PDB file of C-alpha atoms in Angstrom:
ATOM      1  CA  VAL A   1       0.000   0.000   0.000  1.00 40.00           C
ATOM      2  CA  PRO A   2       1.479   3.380  -0.976  1.00 44.00           C
ATOM      3  CA  THR A   3       2.262   5.710   1.880  1.00 47.00           C
ATOM      4  CA  MET A   4       0.519   9.059   1.888  1.00 47.00           C
ATOM      5  CA  LEU A   5       2.366  12.056   3.258  1.00 46.00           C
ATOM      6  CA  SER A   6      -0.308  12.587   5.907  1.00 46.00           C
ATOM      7  CA  THR A   7      -1.334   9.696   8.122  1.00 50.00           C
ATOM      8  CA  ASP A   8      -3.250  11.432  10.917  1.00 64.00           C
ATOM      9  CA  ASN A   9      -6.190  12.501   8.758  1.00 81.00           C
ATOM     10  CA  LEU A  10      -7.755  10.697   5.852  1.00 90.00           C
ATOM     11  CA  ILE A  11      -9.637  13.536   4.161  1.00 92.00           C
ATOM     12  CA  PHE A  12      -8.641  17.186   3.970  1.00 93.00           C
ATOM     13  CA  VAL A  13     -11.483  19.674   4.331  1.00 93.00           C
ATOM     14  CA  VAL A  14     -10.289  22.813   2.564  1.00 92.00           C
ATOM     15  CA  THR A  15     -11.860  25.994   3.895  1.00 89.00           C
ATOM     16  CA  ASP A  16     -10.742  28.431   1.258  1.00 80.00           C
ATOM     17  CA  THR A  17     -10.945  32.193   1.588  1.00 71.00           C
ATOM     18  CA  PRO A  18     -13.148  32.921  -1.455  1.00 62.00           C
ATOM     19  CA  PHE A  19     -16.578  31.642  -0.503  1.00 67.00           C
ATOM     20  CA  GLN A  20     -19.122  34.325  -1.295  1.00 65.00           C
ATOM     21  CA  THR A  21     -21.307  33.696  -4.315  1.00 60.00           C
ATOM     22  CA  ASN A  22     -20.523  37.100  -5.795  1.00 63.00           C
ATOM     23  CA  GLU A  23     -16.725  36.712  -5.494  1.00 62.00           C
ATOM     24  CA  PRO A  24     -14.739  35.736  -8.586  1.00 60.00           C
ATOM     25  CA  LEU A  25     -13.412  32.203  -8.759  1.00 73.00           C
ATOM     26  CA  PHE A  26      -9.966  32.271  -7.207  1.00 73.00           C
ATOM     27  CA  ILE A  27      -7.881  29.358  -5.989  1.00 79.00           C
ATOM     28  CA  THR A  28      -5.522  29.889  -3.061  1.00 80.00           C
ATOM     29  CA  GLU A  29      -2.696  27.793  -1.657  1.00 83.00           C
ATOM     30  CA  LYS A  30      -5.210  26.096   0.640  1.00 88.00           C
ATOM     31  CA  THR A  31      -6.630  24.190  -2.332  1.00 89.00           C
ATOM     32  CA  TRP A  32      -3.208  22.972  -3.472  1.00 88.00           C
ATOM     33  CA  LYS A  33      -2.126  21.769  -0.027  1.00 90.00           C
ATOM     34  CA  PRO A  34      -4.071  18.464   0.042  1.00 93.00           C
ATOM     35  CA  MET A  35      -2.771  17.670  -3.433  1.00 92.00           C
ATOM     36  CA  LEU A  36       0.752  18.237  -2.199  1.00 89.00           C
ATOM     37  CA  LEU A  37      -0.018  16.014   0.806  1.00 91.00           C
ATOM     38  CA  LYS A  38      -1.604  13.369  -1.479  1.00 93.00           C
ATOM     39  CA  MET A  39      -4.925  13.521   0.328  1.00 94.00           C
ATOM     40  CA  PRO A  40      -8.491  13.429  -0.949  1.00 96.00           C
ATOM     41  CA  PHE A  41     -10.297  16.668  -0.242  1.00 96.00           C
ATOM     42  CA  ILE A  42     -13.646  18.322   0.219  1.00 96.00           C
ATOM     43  CA  LEU A  43     -13.539  21.903  -0.961  1.00 93.00           C
ATOM     44  CA  LEU A  44     -15.474  24.621   0.813  1.00 91.00           C
ATOM     45  CA  SER A  45     -14.973  27.461  -1.623  1.00 90.00           C
ATOM     46  CA  ASN A  46     -16.795  29.287  -4.398  1.00 89.00           C
ATOM     47  CA  ALA A  47     -19.373  27.299  -6.314  1.00 90.00           C
ATOM     48  CA  GLY A  48     -17.788  25.768  -9.410  1.00 91.00           C
ATOM     49  CA  THR A  49     -14.267  25.449  -8.008  1.00 92.00           C
ATOM     50  CA  LEU A  50     -14.197  21.653  -8.340  1.00 95.00           C
ATOM     51  CA  GLN A  51     -15.390  21.964 -11.924  1.00 94.00           C
ATOM     52  CA  TYR A  52     -12.611  24.455 -12.597  1.00 92.00           C
ATOM     53  CA  LEU A  53     -10.003  22.097 -11.121  1.00 94.00           C
ATOM     54  CA  LYS A  54     -11.290  19.346 -13.405  1.00 96.00           C
ATOM     55  CA  SER A  55     -10.901  21.672 -16.396  1.00 93.00           C
ATOM     56  CA  LEU A  56      -7.217  21.994 -15.440  1.00 92.00           C
ATOM     57  CA  GLY A  57      -6.861  18.200 -15.494  1.00 95.00           C
ATOM     58  CA  TYR A  58      -7.123  17.481 -11.784  1.00 96.00           C
ATOM     59  CA  LYS A  59      -9.296  14.611 -10.602  1.00 97.00           C
ATOM     60  CA  THR A  60     -11.759  14.960  -7.772  1.00 96.00           C
ATOM     61  CA  PHE A  61     -13.642  12.417  -5.694  1.00 96.00           C
ATOM     62  CA  ASP A  62     -17.171  12.392  -7.105  1.00 95.00           C
ATOM     63  CA  HIS A  63     -17.041   8.595  -7.350  1.00 93.00           C
ATOM     64  CA  MET A  64     -16.249   8.344  -3.611  1.00 93.00           C
ATOM     65  CA  TRP A  65     -18.858  10.815  -2.314  1.00 95.00           C
ATOM     66  CA  SER A  66     -21.283  13.364  -3.678  1.00 95.00           C
ATOM     67  CA  GLU A  67     -19.700  16.588  -4.895  1.00 97.00           C
ATOM     68  CA  ASP A  68     -23.063  18.185  -5.632  1.00 97.00           C
ATOM     69  CA  TYR A  69     -22.165  20.901  -3.135  1.00 96.00           C
ATOM     70  CA  ASP A  70     -19.915  22.438  -5.801  1.00 94.00           C
ATOM     71  CA  ASP A  71     -23.014  23.361  -7.834  1.00 94.00           C
ATOM     72  CA  ILE A  72     -24.822  25.127  -4.982  1.00 93.00           C
ATOM     73  CA  GLN A  73     -24.772  28.892  -5.530  1.00 90.00           C
ATOM     74  CA  ASP A  74     -26.195  29.915  -2.146  1.00 90.00           C
ATOM     75  CA  GLN A  75     -23.285  29.993   0.303  1.00 90.00           C
ATOM     76  CA  HIS A  76     -25.395  28.972   3.326  1.00 92.00           C
ATOM     77  CA  ASN A  77     -26.787  25.951   1.494  1.00 95.00           C
ATOM     78  CA  ARG A  78     -23.315  25.058   0.183  1.00 94.00           C
ATOM     79  CA  MET A  79     -21.909  25.199   3.726  1.00 93.00           C
ATOM     80  CA  THR A  80     -24.753  23.021   4.988  1.00 96.00           C
ATOM     81  CA  ALA A  81     -24.168  20.467   2.220  1.00 97.00           C
ATOM     82  CA  VAL A  82     -20.440  20.271   3.016  1.00 95.00           C
ATOM     83  CA  CYS A  83     -21.150  19.894   6.745  1.00 95.00           C
ATOM     84  CA  ASP A  84     -23.631  17.109   6.005  1.00 97.00           C
ATOM     85  CA  LEU A  85     -21.055  15.360   3.832  1.00 96.00           C
ATOM     86  CA  VAL A  86     -18.367  15.625   6.515  1.00 94.00           C
ATOM     87  CA  LYS A  87     -20.789  14.230   9.113  1.00 95.00           C
ATOM     88  CA  LYS A  88     -21.650  11.330   6.806  1.00 94.00           C
ATOM     89  CA  LEU A  89     -17.991  10.501   6.167  1.00 92.00           C
ATOM     90  CA  SER A  90     -17.201  10.886   9.878  1.00 90.00           C
ATOM     91  CA  SER A  91     -19.757   8.216  10.674  1.00 91.00           C
ATOM     92  CA  MET A  92     -17.958   5.664   8.486  1.00 89.00           C
ATOM     93  CA  HIS A  93     -15.806   3.084  10.196  1.00 89.00           C
ATOM     94  CA  THR A  94     -12.181   4.246  10.039  1.00 88.00           C
ATOM     95  CA  ASP A  95     -11.000   1.034   8.364  1.00 90.00           C
ATOM     96  CA  ASN A  96     -13.604   1.413   5.608  1.00 90.00           C
ATOM     97  CA  LEU A  97     -12.625   5.018   5.028  1.00 89.00           C
ATOM     98  CA  LYS A  98      -8.923   4.094   4.954  1.00 91.00           C
ATOM     99  CA  LYS A  99      -9.653   1.365   2.431  1.00 93.00           C
ATOM    100  CA  LEU A 100     -11.632   3.787   0.244  1.00 90.00           C
ATOM    101  CA  VAL A 101      -8.753   6.267   0.262  1.00 90.00           C
ATOM    102  CA  GLN A 102      -6.144   3.580  -0.429  1.00 92.00           C
ATOM    103  CA  GLN A 103      -8.169   2.192  -3.334  1.00 94.00           C
ATOM    104  CA  ASN A 104      -8.084   5.636  -4.919  1.00 93.00           C
ATOM    105  CA  TYR A 105      -4.424   6.407  -4.336  1.00 95.00           C
ATOM    106  CA  HIS A 106      -3.932   6.622  -8.107  1.00 96.00           C
ATOM    107  CA  ILE A 107      -6.022   9.817  -8.088  1.00 97.00           C
ATOM    108  CA  LEU A 108      -3.938  11.316  -5.292  1.00 96.00           C
ATOM    109  CA  GLU A 109      -0.781  10.464  -7.209  1.00 96.00           C
ATOM    110  CA  HIS A 110      -2.231  11.904 -10.442  1.00 97.00           C
ATOM    111  CA  ASN A 111      -3.085  15.210  -8.748  1.00 95.00           C
ATOM    112  CA  TYR A 112       0.320  15.373  -7.076  1.00 92.00           C
ATOM    113  CA  LYS A 113       2.174  14.766 -10.348  1.00 93.00           C
ATOM    114  CA  LEU A 114       0.038  17.297 -12.218  1.00 93.00           C
ATOM    115  CA  LEU A 115       0.620  19.864  -9.499  1.00 90.00           C
ATOM    116  CA  MET A 116       4.378  19.282  -9.753  1.00 86.00           C
ATOM    117  CA  GLN A 117       4.257  19.743 -13.550  1.00 87.00           C
ATOM    118  CA  ARG A 118       2.235  22.957 -13.507  1.00 80.00           C
ATOM    119  CA  ARG A 119       4.151  26.187 -13.141  1.00 63.00           C
ATOM    120  CA  PRO A 120       1.455  28.734 -12.156  1.00 57.00           C
ATOM    121  CA  GLU A 121       1.323  27.235  -8.660  1.00 57.00           C
ATOM    122  CA  GLN A 122       5.087  26.707  -8.275  1.00 65.00           C
ATOM    123  CA  SER A 123       5.682  29.495  -5.770  1.00 65.00           C
ATOM    124  CA  VAL A 124       2.629  28.458  -3.746  1.00 63.00           C
ATOM    125  CA  PHE A 125       3.554  24.818  -3.297  1.00 62.00           C
ATOM    126  CA  ASP A 126       7.200  25.724  -2.661  1.00 71.00           C
ATOM    127  CA  ALA A 127       5.968  27.827   0.251  1.00 72.00           C
ATOM    128  CA  VAL A 128       3.663  25.044   1.490  1.00 72.00           C
ATOM    129  CA  GLU A 129       6.461  22.472   1.211  1.00 75.00           C
ATOM    130  CA  LYS A 130       8.744  24.767   3.243  1.00 78.00           C
ATOM    131  CA  ILE A 131       6.084  25.057   5.955  1.00 78.00           C
ATOM    132  CA  ILE A 132       5.534  21.291   6.002  1.00 78.00           C
ATOM    133  CA  SER A 133       9.253  20.582   6.285  1.00 80.00           C
ATOM    134  CA  ARG A 134       9.407  22.710   9.461  1.00 78.00           C
ATOM    135  CA  GLN A 135       6.812  20.533  11.223  1.00 68.00           C
TER     136      GLN A 135
END
């Protein structure tokens, strides 16, 4: 079984700064961090952010859990949907959740490799890597 960089948590819940419906789509370093850590993620950000990541070639986890929250324009309803999803995943037995993540390691590896190949985010993940190496 491949080793992920993070072993304490199985799923990264990204709480990104842009969240308001009327804000332009903008991806911060918080979104890239779970990819750098090779972790599946749930993204609490602007509506459509997951779709945008897919357009860049990244893979998300819609086959593991519902990502319908990404389509919800109303920020309150989007927050509620993400909270409900986190509660649902939290109720899963840890071994089952670990197995689900391990079975989809190829996606984590794909996202990591793509992130390493892309240059627009280079300065961001260099900074994140520096922070991680201090821990």
